[in-house]
């Protein structure tokens, strides 16, 4: 007994649409998608960032900016640190002061001689004792005066050396901070410029993605429409493109949607006939 097969075929215009859709689907998916045109791009460093790096790694500006001041501070410390601050006129002051003292001391000796003359003891033993006592005391006072002047000069020079030592220490802290502020400013300004350049590259990548996926979007919309016509049910289409997609997300989206379209189309053809 012969078996009779009955096929419920869709209207001719639906078959024509399906055939056209299949032709376009094969043609569109035959050629591999060139993903290089929307490969991720990273904006290069801005010149300000490069300048910041150069400054940070340059000896005396970033690295070791404190070293010259620490070295100079070392020269102002220790037992010899005061010497550079001794007044160049100190010895002149000492010589002039001692010369005036010697003049005054000589007048004192003359006073002893005058007293001896008036008393009739000039050249006598009493005058000699008075002269010796006076000279000993004068020499002691002269030595004390000279040592006091020297001590005064040393104390002043030592104070100036300590002051200079502190100034160099302060500079050793301040100078690196100032360099660091410049480095930070350059780095921040360069980062802002790099972010702007990165935003431009991202926008260009997104535009390339939209352009590359346009045929697939159109094909998916067409397939959804054909399926809607054939089934008599309103079709729904979900775009493959999402805001700011990553290349990996887009690639996975194409594979998923493409597989779904082919699967739906195959299911429809298998369900269009029955025995």
Short mmCIF file of C-alpha atoms in Angstrom, two decimals:
data_model
loop_
_atom_site.label_atom_id
_atom_site.label_comp_id
_atom_site.label_asym_id
_atom_site.label_seq_id
_atom_site.Cartn_x
_atom_site.Cartn_y
_atom_site.Cartn_z
CA UNK A 1 0.00 0.00 0.00
CA UNK A 2 1.48 3.35 -1.00
CA UNK A 3 2.23 5.99 1.65
CA UNK A 4 0.87 9.40 0.99
CA UNK A 5 2.83 12.37 2.26
CA UNK A 6 1.09 15.62 2.92
CA UNK A 7 3.13 18.82 3.24
CA UNK A 8 1.78 22.05 4.54
CA UNK A 9 3.99 24.54 2.76
CA UNK A 10 4.03 28.23 3.61
CA UNK A 11 2.87 30.73 1.03
CA UNK A 12 5.18 31.26 -1.91
CA UNK A 13 6.23 34.75 -0.82
CA UNK A 14 7.32 33.31 2.54
CA UNK A 15 9.32 30.64 0.76
CA UNK A 16 10.92 33.30 -1.39
CA UNK A 17 11.82 35.34 1.70
CA UNK A 18 13.26 32.26 3.37
CA UNK A 19 15.32 31.39 0.33
CA UNK A 20 16.62 34.96 0.07
CA UNK A 21 17.38 34.96 3.79
CA UNK A 22 19.30 31.71 3.53
CA UNK A 23 21.32 33.06 0.60
CA UNK A 24 22.21 36.22 2.54
CA UNK A 25 22.97 34.23 5.70
CA UNK A 26 25.43 32.01 3.89
CA UNK A 27 27.06 34.94 2.11
CA UNK A 28 27.34 37.05 5.26
CA UNK A 29 28.81 34.34 7.44
CA UNK A 30 31.04 32.85 4.76
CA UNK A 31 33.75 35.48 5.13
CA UNK A 32 35.46 35.67 8.54
CA UNK A 33 34.86 38.84 10.50
CA UNK A 34 37.95 41.07 10.56
CA UNK A 35 38.19 41.84 14.28
CA UNK A 36 41.49 43.68 13.92
CA UNK A 37 39.66 46.88 13.01
CA UNK A 38 38.15 47.07 16.49
CA UNK A 39 40.92 45.46 18.50
CA UNK A 40 41.51 47.15 21.88
CA UNK A 41 43.86 50.12 21.70
CA UNK A 42 45.77 51.75 24.53
CA UNK A 43 46.62 55.43 24.35
CA UNK A 44 50.31 56.16 24.69
CA UNK A 45 51.79 58.22 27.48
CA UNK A 46 51.35 61.96 27.19
CA UNK A 47 54.51 64.08 26.96
CA UNK A 48 53.81 65.46 30.44
CA UNK A 49 53.82 61.91 31.81
CA UNK A 50 57.11 61.23 30.06
CA UNK A 51 58.55 64.44 31.49
CA UNK A 52 57.37 63.41 34.95
CA UNK A 53 59.08 60.02 34.56
CA UNK A 54 62.27 61.64 33.29
CA UNK A 55 62.35 64.07 36.20
CA UNK A 56 61.57 61.36 38.74
CA UNK A 57 64.42 59.15 37.49
CA UNK A 58 66.99 61.92 36.96
CA UNK A 59 69.70 62.15 39.58
CA UNK A 60 69.38 65.35 41.56
CA UNK A 61 65.82 66.07 40.46
CA UNK A 62 63.85 63.05 41.53
CA UNK A 63 66.29 60.42 42.76
CA UNK A 64 68.74 61.79 45.32
CA UNK A 65 67.54 65.40 45.09
CA UNK A 66 68.45 65.76 48.77
CA UNK A 67 72.04 64.52 48.42
CA UNK A 68 73.84 67.84 47.67
CA UNK A 69 72.27 69.47 50.72
CA UNK A 70 73.10 66.55 53.00
CA UNK A 71 76.69 66.67 51.76
CA UNK A 72 76.90 70.41 52.37
CA UNK A 73 75.37 70.00 55.82
CA UNK A 74 78.13 67.51 56.63
CA UNK A 75 80.72 70.18 55.85
CA UNK A 76 79.19 72.39 58.57
CA UNK A 77 79.36 69.70 61.26
CA UNK A 78 82.25 68.31 63.24
CA UNK A 79 85.20 70.06 64.91
CA UNK A 80 86.21 71.90 61.75
CA UNK A 81 82.74 73.06 60.69
CA UNK A 82 83.05 76.52 62.26
CA UNK A 83 86.13 77.57 60.29
CA UNK A 84 84.25 78.66 57.20
CA UNK A 85 82.30 81.16 59.31
CA UNK A 86 85.17 82.85 61.10
CA UNK A 87 85.20 86.57 60.32
CA UNK A 88 88.05 87.53 57.97
CA UNK A 89 88.43 90.72 60.03
CA UNK A 90 88.65 89.00 63.38
CA UNK A 91 92.43 88.99 63.53
CA UNK A 92 92.50 92.67 62.61
CA UNK A 93 90.08 93.37 65.45
CA UNK A 94 92.21 91.36 67.87
CA UNK A 95 95.42 93.08 66.78
CA UNK A 96 93.87 96.53 67.08
CA UNK A 97 92.40 95.74 70.51
CA UNK A 98 95.68 94.33 71.87
CA UNK A 99 97.62 97.26 70.44
CA UNK A 100 95.35 99.65 72.30
CA UNK A 101 95.75 97.55 75.43
CA UNK A 102 99.54 97.63 75.11
CA UNK A 103 99.41 101.40 74.79
CA UNK A 104 97.35 101.66 77.95
CA UNK A 105 99.63 99.21 79.76
CA UNK A 106 102.69 101.25 78.77
CA UNK A 107 101.14 104.37 80.25
CA UNK A 108 100.71 102.45 83.50
CA UNK A 109 104.41 101.65 83.59
CA UNK A 110 105.17 105.30 82.99
CA UNK A 111 102.99 106.16 85.98
CA UNK A 112 105.08 103.87 88.17
CA UNK A 113 108.24 105.61 86.97
CA UNK A 114 106.74 109.01 87.71
CA UNK A 115 105.81 107.93 91.23
CA UNK A 116 109.30 106.56 91.81
CA UNK A 117 110.82 109.84 90.61
CA UNK A 118 108.71 111.90 92.96
CA UNK A 119 109.56 109.66 95.90
CA UNK A 120 113.26 109.54 95.06
CA UNK A 121 113.24 105.79 94.39
CA UNK A 122 113.70 105.86 90.61
CA UNK A 123 115.66 102.80 89.61
CA UNK A 124 115.41 101.36 93.09
CA UNK A 125 114.29 97.94 94.25
CA UNK A 126 110.82 99.07 95.19
CA UNK A 127 110.23 100.43 91.72
CA UNK A 128 111.44 97.15 90.25
CA UNK A 129 108.99 95.15 92.36
CA UNK A 130 106.12 97.43 91.38
CA UNK A 131 107.04 97.14 87.71
CA UNK A 132 107.20 93.33 87.92
CA UNK A 133 103.86 93.05 89.70
CA UNK A 134 102.24 95.45 87.25
CA UNK A 135 103.69 93.63 84.21
CA UNK A 136 102.56 90.22 85.45
CA UNK A 137 99.02 91.45 86.00
CA UNK A 138 99.04 93.29 82.67
CA UNK A 139 100.24 90.21 80.80
CA UNK A 140 97.52 88.10 82.43
CA UNK A 141 94.86 90.62 81.55
CA UNK A 142 96.18 90.81 77.99
CA UNK A 143 96.01 87.02 77.65
CA UNK A 144 92.46 86.98 79.04
CA UNK A 145 91.45 89.72 76.63
CA UNK A 146 92.92 87.86 73.65
CA UNK A 147 91.35 84.54 74.64
CA UNK A 148 88.00 86.26 75.15
CA UNK A 149 88.14 87.76 71.68
CA UNK A 150 89.07 84.39 70.19
CA UNK A 151 86.30 82.64 72.13
CA UNK A 152 83.79 85.23 71.00
CA UNK A 153 84.78 84.70 67.36
CA UNK A 154 84.63 80.92 67.73
CA UNK A 155 81.22 81.02 69.43
CA UNK A 156 79.78 83.24 66.73
CA UNK A 157 81.24 81.10 63.94
CA UNK A 158 79.97 77.91 65.57
CA UNK A 159 76.47 79.37 65.86
CA UNK A 160 76.52 80.34 62.19
CA UNK A 161 77.74 76.85 61.27
CA UNK A 162 74.87 75.28 63.25
CA UNK A 163 72.43 77.63 61.55
CA UNK A 164 73.77 76.72 58.11
CA UNK A 165 73.62 73.02 59.05
CA UNK A 166 69.91 73.38 59.86
CA UNK A 167 69.27 75.30 56.66
CA UNK A 168 70.85 72.57 54.57
CA UNK A 169 68.79 69.93 56.37
CA UNK A 170 65.63 71.92 55.68
CA UNK A 171 66.59 72.22 52.01
CA UNK A 172 67.25 68.47 51.89
CA UNK A 173 63.58 67.98 52.81
CA UNK A 174 62.06 70.89 50.93
CA UNK A 175 63.77 70.49 47.56
CA UNK A 176 62.62 66.86 47.01
CA UNK A 177 59.11 67.93 48.02
CA UNK A 178 59.13 70.70 45.42
CA UNK A 179 60.43 68.33 42.77
CA UNK A 180 57.81 65.81 43.85
CA UNK A 181 55.08 68.41 43.47
CA UNK A 182 56.25 69.17 39.93
CA UNK A 183 56.41 65.47 39.11
CA UNK A 184 52.91 64.96 40.51
CA UNK A 185 51.51 67.91 38.56
CA UNK A 186 53.05 66.72 35.32
CA UNK A 187 51.82 63.18 35.96
CA UNK A 188 48.27 64.31 36.70
CA UNK A 189 48.09 66.60 33.68
CA UNK A 190 49.51 63.88 31.45
CA UNK A 191 47.08 61.31 32.85
CA UNK A 192 44.15 63.60 31.98
CA UNK A 193 45.43 63.96 28.43
CA UNK A 194 46.00 60.24 28.15
CA UNK A 195 42.46 59.58 29.39
CA UNK A 196 41.12 61.92 26.71
CA UNK A 197 43.14 60.16 24.03
CA UNK A 198 41.93 56.80 25.36
CA UNK A 199 38.31 57.99 25.16
CA UNK A 200 38.85 58.93 21.51
CA UNK A 201 40.33 55.51 20.75
CA UNK A 202 37.44 53.78 22.53
CA UNK A 203 34.92 55.82 20.55
CA UNK A 204 36.67 54.91 17.32
CA UNK A 205 36.68 51.24 18.34
CA UNK A 206 32.97 51.36 19.13
CA UNK A 207 32.24 52.98 15.77
CA UNK A 208 34.25 50.27 14.00
CA UNK A 209 32.32 47.62 15.91
CA UNK A 210 28.97 49.08 14.92
CA UNK A 211 30.06 49.26 11.30
CA UNK A 212 31.40 45.68 11.31
CA UNK A 213 28.28 44.28 12.96
CA UNK A 214 25.79 46.21 10.83
CA UNK A 215 25.30 43.35 8.29
CA UNK A 216 24.71 40.87 11.12
CA UNK A 217 22.24 43.25 12.77
CA UNK A 218 20.33 43.62 9.51
CA UNK A 219 20.38 39.88 8.90
CA UNK A 220 19.14 39.15 12.41
CA UNK A 221 16.32 41.68 12.03
CA UNK A 222 15.38 40.16 8.69
CA UNK A 223 15.37 36.62 10.10
CA UNK A 224 13.17 37.69 12.99
CA UNK A 225 10.73 39.29 10.57
CA UNK A 226 10.53 36.22 8.36
CA UNK A 227 9.96 33.95 11.35
CA UNK A 228 7.21 36.28 12.54
CA UNK A 229 5.47 36.22 9.14
CA UNK A 230 5.73 32.46 8.83
CA UNK A 231 4.43 31.74 12.34
CA UNK A 232 1.81 34.46 12.37
CA UNK A 233 3.10 35.61 15.73
CA UNK A 234 4.68 39.03 16.43
CA UNK A 235 8.41 38.72 16.20
CA UNK A 236 10.90 39.98 18.73
CA UNK A 237 14.41 40.98 17.90
CA UNK A 238 17.19 41.72 20.33
CA UNK A 239 20.12 43.69 19.07
CA UNK A 240 23.55 42.17 19.31
CA UNK A 241 25.14 45.54 20.07
CA UNK A 242 25.16 46.88 23.63
CA UNK A 243 26.51 50.24 24.79
CA UNK A 244 30.31 50.29 24.92
CA UNK A 245 30.74 46.53 24.28
CA UNK A 246 34.08 44.89 24.67
CA UNK A 247 35.53 43.02 21.68
CA UNK A 248 35.16 39.72 23.53
CA UNK A 249 31.53 40.40 24.40
CA UNK A 250 30.74 41.29 20.79
CA UNK A 251 32.49 38.22 19.45
CA UNK A 252 30.55 35.97 21.83
CA UNK A 253 27.34 37.84 20.95
CA UNK A 254 27.77 37.18 17.23
CA UNK A 255 28.43 33.50 17.79
CA UNK A 256 25.39 33.17 20.03
CA UNK A 257 22.97 35.10 17.81
CA UNK A 258 24.26 33.50 14.63
CA UNK A 259 23.83 30.04 16.15
CA UNK A 260 20.34 30.94 17.37
CA UNK A 261 19.27 32.18 13.93
CA UNK A 262 20.51 29.05 12.22
CA UNK A 263 18.88 26.84 14.85
CA UNK A 264 15.54 28.63 14.61
CA UNK A 265 15.62 28.47 10.83
CA UNK A 266 16.37 24.73 10.91
CA UNK A 267 13.60 24.09 13.45
CA UNK A 268 11.15 25.97 11.27
CA UNK A 269 12.03 23.96 8.16
CA UNK A 270 11.77 20.66 10.10
CA UNK A 271 8.37 21.69 11.49
CA UNK A 272 6.93 22.83 8.17
CA UNK A 273 6.18 19.32 6.93
CA UNK A 274 4.62 16.24 8.46
CA UNK A 275 3.97 12.66 7.42
#
